[in-house]
Amino acid sequence: MDGQITPARREQPDGHMAGNLCKGGVDYTPTLDACRARKYKVPTVAGKPVRDSASVALYARQRQMTHGQLHIGWARGEITPPRKTFLLGQFNTRISDEVLSPLTATALALEVRDEDGGVEQAVMLTCDIANDAFKPDLLRALEGRCPDFDPAKLTVTCTHTHTAPALTRGIYDEPEDDPDFMNPDEYREWMAAQLADIVASAWTDREPGSVSRGFGYAVVGRCRRTVYADGAAQMYGDPSRPDFRGFEACDDHAVNMLFTRDRTGDLTGIVVNLACPAQCHESLEAFFADYWHPVREAVAERYGADVHLLSQCAPAGDLSPHLLMDQKEEADLRSRLGVDDCGIITRRVMAAIDEGLATASPAEDRVAFAHEVKAWRLPCLMVTAEQYELEKRIPDMSEEERRQQHFAFQQIWPFGLVADLVRRYEQQAENPDHAVECHFIRLGDVVFATNPFELFVDYGARIRCRSRALQTFLVQLGDGSGIGSYLPTQRALDGGHYSAVIKSCWVGPEGGQVLVDNTVDTINSLFDGDDYPRTR
């Protein structure tokens, strides 16, 4: 069959045309009667009605997508260190071998093969770790383990718990002559081997299956940056001060969900995407998956131990589970319920999952599938000469002089090159851009879009409001997030403090908007012509 396929379109009450295929996607082959009953115009090729799946597959290929039977594989495993290690996420050094909960990694493998031999695939891996500084090690460990899998189609993200191991040496001073201590390089190599087993198992175990989407809300992340009368902002500032004027950004309570089923219709896994890092207990000196651990336990209890959970953190650079408002009310509520902070979050997330599953879209086993990997260079936030000179002076300052400095210059920060303003300044003329890897996965009516930053919530709003996808799963702290760091808005930079100062950020608002525009363009290229109904 040749000729261009014309999408089916639905007449709107005002006479405009919405660019939906019947039932909203290229994965549905309509009958003429079904289209007419729903007041759809029939998709056509060279002016003739599309009646068969081959024609719909052709339409998908014209849009750089694969259409066919979906194959799904799941696997999970532990990445809890076997010996004591550093815990990453605080300025102070923490070393522990205490385990309050397992640290878990979960992989979801997806593949579609069309009738003409076209193939598309993706493996999404999520880890209870602070950031991704391990992907090159994982790719080496995977060599030869996954036949027919393109390793470029692996995307890794993190829950951003602060009670998991550091993956890079040089951040904290290491103990001497301690045979039980596992340095970051040793742990990273060990973890990569565990992750390779998990990814390989998910890929090997893929079977025909189906997906459906769900959506709901759960109050989990709240804005953690307070703003004061002089315009200054502060992470975890005191809102009881008389000069408190409000919070810097909105909260985001949306929960995007994807449900997978096997060929018999049994639930096999759930993807949960929400905007909050796993940091209820971020200062503990123990290994802990934070609120995701009791959520996993609740999913296993309610839906079965074989049902997997892939947790994703949506843009939440300025959000956390810590409350700055409603503290008394929440304390009273938790007391009456008999739960702690992780417990009440679990109740809320499970309520969203229950509702999402009960109201999920019909399961689809033949879907339009595309996976694009983008390598972009974003303009860096540049270190000024004044900041460079001030940073060089810090080691020689007295304690009194340090206390008089701006927050960012009261001490040397231990978080690698992003916080080393001397080296950054000396290198930035030759390296003015920051390289990022972003993954875009269209699966039926939904899209997954990753970025490597702790991305402030406003950027997520900009993307989602402009996205043509029916549901947009934005995932922060993706591939290469070990060198991602925060990405604040201009409003946050103007307010200052941790997460919105030069030492916290490789990229600023200029690069943030480039990321937004590029992300929107890529998503919308995968949904060209789609126009899903909206409400208000």
mmCIF file of C-alpha atoms in Angstrom, residues 73 94 105 115 141 182 218 292 331 371 374 425 434 438 440 457 493 511 516 531:
data_model
loop_
_atom_site.group_PDB
_atom_site.id
_atom_site.type_symbol
_atom_site.label_atom_id
_atom_site.label_comp_id
_atom_site.label_asym_id
_atom_site.label_seq_id
_atom_site.Cartn_x
_atom_site.Cartn_y
_atom_site.Cartn_z
ATOM 1 C CA GLY A 73 9.372 -7.869 31.054
ATOM 2 C CA ARG A 94 27.890 9.681 57.250
ATOM 3 C CA ALA A 105 16.266 -1.469 41.743
ATOM 4 C CA GLU A 115 4.774 -7.028 10.778
ATOM 5 C CA ALA A 141 28.524 -5.022 32.920
ATOM 6 C CA MET A 182 33.431 -0.169 50.871
ATOM 7 C CA ALA A 218 -1.666 12.514 46.114
ATOM 8 C CA TRP A 292 8.934 4.102 48.599
ATOM 9 C CA ALA A 331 0.967 16.183 63.308
ATOM 10 C CA HIS A 371 11.918 5.816 21.674
ATOM 11 C CA LYS A 374 18.565 13.131 22.455
ATOM 12 C CA TYR A 425 35.895 29.346 36.222
ATOM 13 C CA HIS A 434 26.620 21.343 29.630
ATOM 14 C CA CYS A 438 17.307 12.832 27.489
ATOM 15 C CA PHE A 440 11.567 10.240 24.992
ATOM 16 C CA VAL A 457 8.615 22.376 39.363
ATOM 17 C CA LEU A 493 18.165 32.473 41.524
ATOM 18 C CA GLY A 511 19.453 26.613 29.722
ATOM 19 C CA VAL A 516 11.810 23.027 28.058
ATOM 20 C CA ASP A 531 -5.358 16.837 19.847
#
